[in-house]
Short mmCIF file of C-alpha atoms in Angstrom, two decimals:
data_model
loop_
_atom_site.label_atom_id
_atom_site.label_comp_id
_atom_site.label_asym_id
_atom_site.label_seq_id
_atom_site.Cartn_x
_atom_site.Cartn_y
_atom_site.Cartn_z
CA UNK A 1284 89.60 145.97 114.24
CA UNK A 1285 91.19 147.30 111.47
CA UNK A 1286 89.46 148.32 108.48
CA UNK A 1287 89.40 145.99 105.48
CA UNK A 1288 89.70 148.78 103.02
CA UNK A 1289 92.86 149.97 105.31
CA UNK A 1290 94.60 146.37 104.79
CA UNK A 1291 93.73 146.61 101.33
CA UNK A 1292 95.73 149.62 100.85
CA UNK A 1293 98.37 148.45 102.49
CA UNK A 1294 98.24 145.01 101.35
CA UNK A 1295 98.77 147.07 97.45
CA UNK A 1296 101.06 149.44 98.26
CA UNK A 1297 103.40 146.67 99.94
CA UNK A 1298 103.06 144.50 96.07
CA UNK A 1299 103.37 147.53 94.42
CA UNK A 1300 106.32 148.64 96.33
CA UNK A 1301 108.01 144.65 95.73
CA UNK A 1302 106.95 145.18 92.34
CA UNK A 1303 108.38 148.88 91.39
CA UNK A 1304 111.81 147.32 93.32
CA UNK A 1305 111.65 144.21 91.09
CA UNK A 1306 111.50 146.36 87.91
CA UNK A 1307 113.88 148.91 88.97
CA UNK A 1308 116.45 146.00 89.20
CA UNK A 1309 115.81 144.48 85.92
CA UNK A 1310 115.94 147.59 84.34
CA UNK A 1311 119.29 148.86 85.72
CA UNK A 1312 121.02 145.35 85.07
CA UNK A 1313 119.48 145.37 81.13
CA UNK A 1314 120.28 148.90 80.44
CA UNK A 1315 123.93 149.02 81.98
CA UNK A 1316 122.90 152.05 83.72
CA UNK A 1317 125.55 150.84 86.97
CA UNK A 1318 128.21 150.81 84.28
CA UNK A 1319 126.93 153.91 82.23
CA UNK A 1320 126.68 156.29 84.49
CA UNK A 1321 129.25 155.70 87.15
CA UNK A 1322 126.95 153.73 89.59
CA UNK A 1323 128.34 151.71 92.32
CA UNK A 1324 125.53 149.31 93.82
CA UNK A 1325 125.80 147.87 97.28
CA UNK A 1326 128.17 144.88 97.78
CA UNK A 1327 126.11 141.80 97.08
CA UNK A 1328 123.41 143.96 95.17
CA UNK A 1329 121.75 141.22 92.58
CA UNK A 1330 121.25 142.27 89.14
CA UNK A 1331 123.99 144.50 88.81
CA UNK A 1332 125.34 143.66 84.87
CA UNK A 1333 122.93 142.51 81.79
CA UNK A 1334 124.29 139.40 81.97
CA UNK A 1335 123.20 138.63 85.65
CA UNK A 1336 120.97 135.90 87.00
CA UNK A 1337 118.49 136.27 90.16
CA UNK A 1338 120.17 132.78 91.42
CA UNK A 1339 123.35 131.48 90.20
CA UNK A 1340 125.02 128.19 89.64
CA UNK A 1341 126.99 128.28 92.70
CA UNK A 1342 124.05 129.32 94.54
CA UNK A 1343 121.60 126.52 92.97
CA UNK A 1344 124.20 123.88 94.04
CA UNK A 1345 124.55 125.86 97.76
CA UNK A 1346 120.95 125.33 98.20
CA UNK A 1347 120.42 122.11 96.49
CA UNK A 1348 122.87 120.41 98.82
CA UNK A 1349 120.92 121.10 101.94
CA UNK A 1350 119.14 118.22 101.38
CA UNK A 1351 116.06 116.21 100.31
CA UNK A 1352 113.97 118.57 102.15
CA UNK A 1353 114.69 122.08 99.98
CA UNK A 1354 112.85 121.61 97.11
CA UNK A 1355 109.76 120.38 98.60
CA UNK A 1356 110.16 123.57 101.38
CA UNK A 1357 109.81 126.04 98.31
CA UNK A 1358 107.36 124.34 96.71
CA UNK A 1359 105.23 124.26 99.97
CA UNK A 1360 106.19 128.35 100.33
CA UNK A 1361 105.35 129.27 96.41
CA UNK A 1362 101.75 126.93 96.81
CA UNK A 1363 100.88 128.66 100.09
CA UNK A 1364 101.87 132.68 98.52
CA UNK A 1365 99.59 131.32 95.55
CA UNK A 1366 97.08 130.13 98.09
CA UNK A 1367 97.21 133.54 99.95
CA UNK A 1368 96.76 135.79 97.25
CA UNK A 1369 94.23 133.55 95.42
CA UNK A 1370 92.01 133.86 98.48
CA UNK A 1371 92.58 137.74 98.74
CA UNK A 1372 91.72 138.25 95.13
CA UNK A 1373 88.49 136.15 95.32
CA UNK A 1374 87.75 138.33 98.77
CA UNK A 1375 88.12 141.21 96.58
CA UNK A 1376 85.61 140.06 94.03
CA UNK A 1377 83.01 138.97 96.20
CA UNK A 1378 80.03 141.27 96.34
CA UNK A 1379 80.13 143.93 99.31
CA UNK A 1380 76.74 144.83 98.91
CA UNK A 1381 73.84 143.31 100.77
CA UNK A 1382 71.83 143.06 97.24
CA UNK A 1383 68.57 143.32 99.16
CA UNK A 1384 67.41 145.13 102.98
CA UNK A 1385 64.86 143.29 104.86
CA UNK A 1386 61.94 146.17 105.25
CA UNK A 1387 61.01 146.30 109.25
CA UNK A 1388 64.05 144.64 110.34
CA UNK A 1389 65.79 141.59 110.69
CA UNK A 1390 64.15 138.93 109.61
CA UNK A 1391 62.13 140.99 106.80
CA UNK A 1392 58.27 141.99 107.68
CA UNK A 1393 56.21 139.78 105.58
CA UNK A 1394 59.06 138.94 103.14
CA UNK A 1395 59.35 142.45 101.77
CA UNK A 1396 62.58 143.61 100.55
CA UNK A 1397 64.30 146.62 99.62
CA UNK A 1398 67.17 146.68 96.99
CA UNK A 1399 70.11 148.70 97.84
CA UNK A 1400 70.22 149.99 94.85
CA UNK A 1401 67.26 151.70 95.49
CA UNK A 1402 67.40 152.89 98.72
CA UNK A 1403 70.91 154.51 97.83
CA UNK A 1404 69.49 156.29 94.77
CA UNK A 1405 66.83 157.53 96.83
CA UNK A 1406 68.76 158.39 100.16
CA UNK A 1407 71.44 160.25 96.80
CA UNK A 1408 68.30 161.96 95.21
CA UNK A 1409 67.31 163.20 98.84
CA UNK A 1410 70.79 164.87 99.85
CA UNK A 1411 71.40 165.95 96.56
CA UNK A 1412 68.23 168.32 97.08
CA UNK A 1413 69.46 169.42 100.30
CA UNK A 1414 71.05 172.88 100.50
CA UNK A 1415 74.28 173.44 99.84
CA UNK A 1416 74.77 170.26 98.17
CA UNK A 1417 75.73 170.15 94.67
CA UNK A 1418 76.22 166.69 93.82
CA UNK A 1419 75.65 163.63 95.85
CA UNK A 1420 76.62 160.00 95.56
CA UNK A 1421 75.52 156.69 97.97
CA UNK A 1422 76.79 153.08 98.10
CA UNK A 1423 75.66 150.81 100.25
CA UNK A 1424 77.88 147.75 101.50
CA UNK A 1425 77.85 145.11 104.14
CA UNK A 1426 75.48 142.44 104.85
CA UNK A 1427 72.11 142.90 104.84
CA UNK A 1428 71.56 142.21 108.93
CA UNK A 1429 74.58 145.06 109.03
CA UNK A 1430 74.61 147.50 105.79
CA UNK A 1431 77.11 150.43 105.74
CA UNK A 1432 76.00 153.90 103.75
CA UNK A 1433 78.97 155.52 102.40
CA UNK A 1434 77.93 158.90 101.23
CA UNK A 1435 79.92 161.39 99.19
CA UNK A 1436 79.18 165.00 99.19
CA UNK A 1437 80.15 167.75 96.43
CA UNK A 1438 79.08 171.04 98.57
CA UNK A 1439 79.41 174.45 97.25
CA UNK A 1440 81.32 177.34 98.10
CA UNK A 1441 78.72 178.80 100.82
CA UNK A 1442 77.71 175.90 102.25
CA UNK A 1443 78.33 175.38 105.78
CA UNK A 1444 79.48 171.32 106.33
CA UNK A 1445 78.38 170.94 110.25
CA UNK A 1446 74.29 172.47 108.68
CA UNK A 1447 74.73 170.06 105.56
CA UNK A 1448 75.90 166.89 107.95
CA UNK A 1449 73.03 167.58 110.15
CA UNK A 1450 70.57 168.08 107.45
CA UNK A 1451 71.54 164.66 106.24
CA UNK A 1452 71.50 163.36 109.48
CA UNK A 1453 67.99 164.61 109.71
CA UNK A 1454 67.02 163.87 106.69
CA UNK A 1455 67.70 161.28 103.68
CA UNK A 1456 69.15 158.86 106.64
CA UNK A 1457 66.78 159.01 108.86
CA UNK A 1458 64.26 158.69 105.99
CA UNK A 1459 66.44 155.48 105.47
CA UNK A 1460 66.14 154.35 108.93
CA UNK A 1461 62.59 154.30 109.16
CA UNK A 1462 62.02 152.82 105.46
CA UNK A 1463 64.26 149.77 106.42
CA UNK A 1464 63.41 149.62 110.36
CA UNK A 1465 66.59 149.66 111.01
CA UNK A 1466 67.70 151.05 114.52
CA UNK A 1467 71.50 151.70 113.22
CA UNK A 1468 72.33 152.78 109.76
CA UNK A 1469 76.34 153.53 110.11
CA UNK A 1470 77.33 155.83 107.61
CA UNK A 1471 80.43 157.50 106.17
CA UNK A 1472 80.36 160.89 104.94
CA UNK A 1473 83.03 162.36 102.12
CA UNK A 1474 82.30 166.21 101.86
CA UNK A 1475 84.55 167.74 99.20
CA UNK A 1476 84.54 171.05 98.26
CA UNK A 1477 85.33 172.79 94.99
CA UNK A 1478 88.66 173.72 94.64
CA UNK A 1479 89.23 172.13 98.42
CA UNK A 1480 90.47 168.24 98.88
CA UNK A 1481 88.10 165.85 100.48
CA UNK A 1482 87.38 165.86 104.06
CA UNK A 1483 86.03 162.90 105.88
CA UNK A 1484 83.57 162.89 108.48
CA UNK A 1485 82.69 159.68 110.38
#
C-alpha cells in the first residue's frame, strides 16, 4: 500500500504543478509577453492576448446548447472536486498521533497510559546520549493499537551509521518496547550528516 505521506506529495506537486501552469498563463496573456517578445504559442493555446477570456461567447453558447443536462453536469463535477479536496484537507488536519500508549499492551494494564509526547522525548533524550549522535529528534504517529516512531538523527563526522542504528536499536527503542509492552514498535530512521544530505534507513 502506498504510503500516505507519498500520495501527499504527489497529490501537492500535481496542484502545484496546475497551479504554476494556471499563473504562467495569466501572466503571459496580461503582460503581452507572446506579442513582446516574438512568442508564438501553440494553435488553440488559451490566454494568448490581455484581452482573452478562459471561455468565450461562442464557446458558452457551444456548450450551453447541449442541452438541459450541462449545467447541472458541471455543477455535479465542481461540488464533487470541492467534496474531494474538502475531505483531503480535513484528513490532513486530523491528528496523526496516538495522544496516549496503552502501558502493557493493547487494551492498557490497569488503565495506565503513556503520552507520546513523553515517550518520544524520552526515547530523543536516550539517542541523543548515544555516541556519535549529535542531535536527535522523535515523533510518534499512528494509532495507539499501531504507533509509528519516526526518528531523526544529526551524527557527527566519526560516527559510524550501521554502530549508531544498532545502538538505537538496542537501546532507546527497545527501552520503548518494553515501557509500552509493545511486541512491534516500527520505526523510521533519518541519519544526516554534517555537510552530507539525509539518508534514510527503514
Amino acid at each position: 500500500m502506498t504510503p500516505q505521506p507519498v500520495v501527499n506529495r504527489v497529490l501537492l506537486a500535481l496542484a502545484g504543478l496546475i497551479l504554476l501552469g494556471g499563473g504562467l498563463l495569466i501572466l503571459f496573456a496580461g503582460l503581452d509577453l507572446y506579442r513582446r517578445h516574438d512568442l508564438v504559442p501553440p494553435a488553440g493555446w488559451p490566454l494568448t492576448v490581455p484581452g482573452d477570456v478562459l471561455l468565450g461567447s461562442a464557446d458558452r453558447d457551444r456548450w450551453s446548447s447541449q442541452g438541459w443536462w450541462w449545467w447541472p453536469a458541471v455543477i455535479a463535477a465542481l461540488a464533487l472536486v470541492f467534496l474531494l479536496a474538502l475531505w483531503w484537507l480535513l484528513a490532513q488536519l486530523r491528528a496523526r498521533r496516538p495522544g496516549t500508549l496503552p502501558v502493557g499492551g493493547t487494551p492498557a494494564q490497569d488503565g495506565v497510559e503513556l503520552r507520546d509526547r513523553a515517550l518520544s522525548d524520552a526515547i530523543a533524550a536516550e539517542a541523543g546520549a548515544l555516541p556519535g549522535v549529535a542531535r536527535s529528534a522523535v515523533r510518534i504517529t499512528g494509532r495507539p493499537a499501531r504507533p509509528h516512531t519516526r526518528v531523526g538523527l544529526t551524527l557527527t563526522l566519526r560516527a559510524e551509521p550501521r554502530t549508531v542504528l544498532d545502538a538505537l536499536c538496542q537501546g532507546p527503542l527497545r527501552t520503548a518496547r518494553r515501557s509500552t509492552g509493545s511486541a512491534r514498535l516500527p520505526t523510521e530512521v533519518r541519519l544526516r550528516v554534517a555537510g552530507h544530505r539525509p539518508r534514510r534507513v527503514e
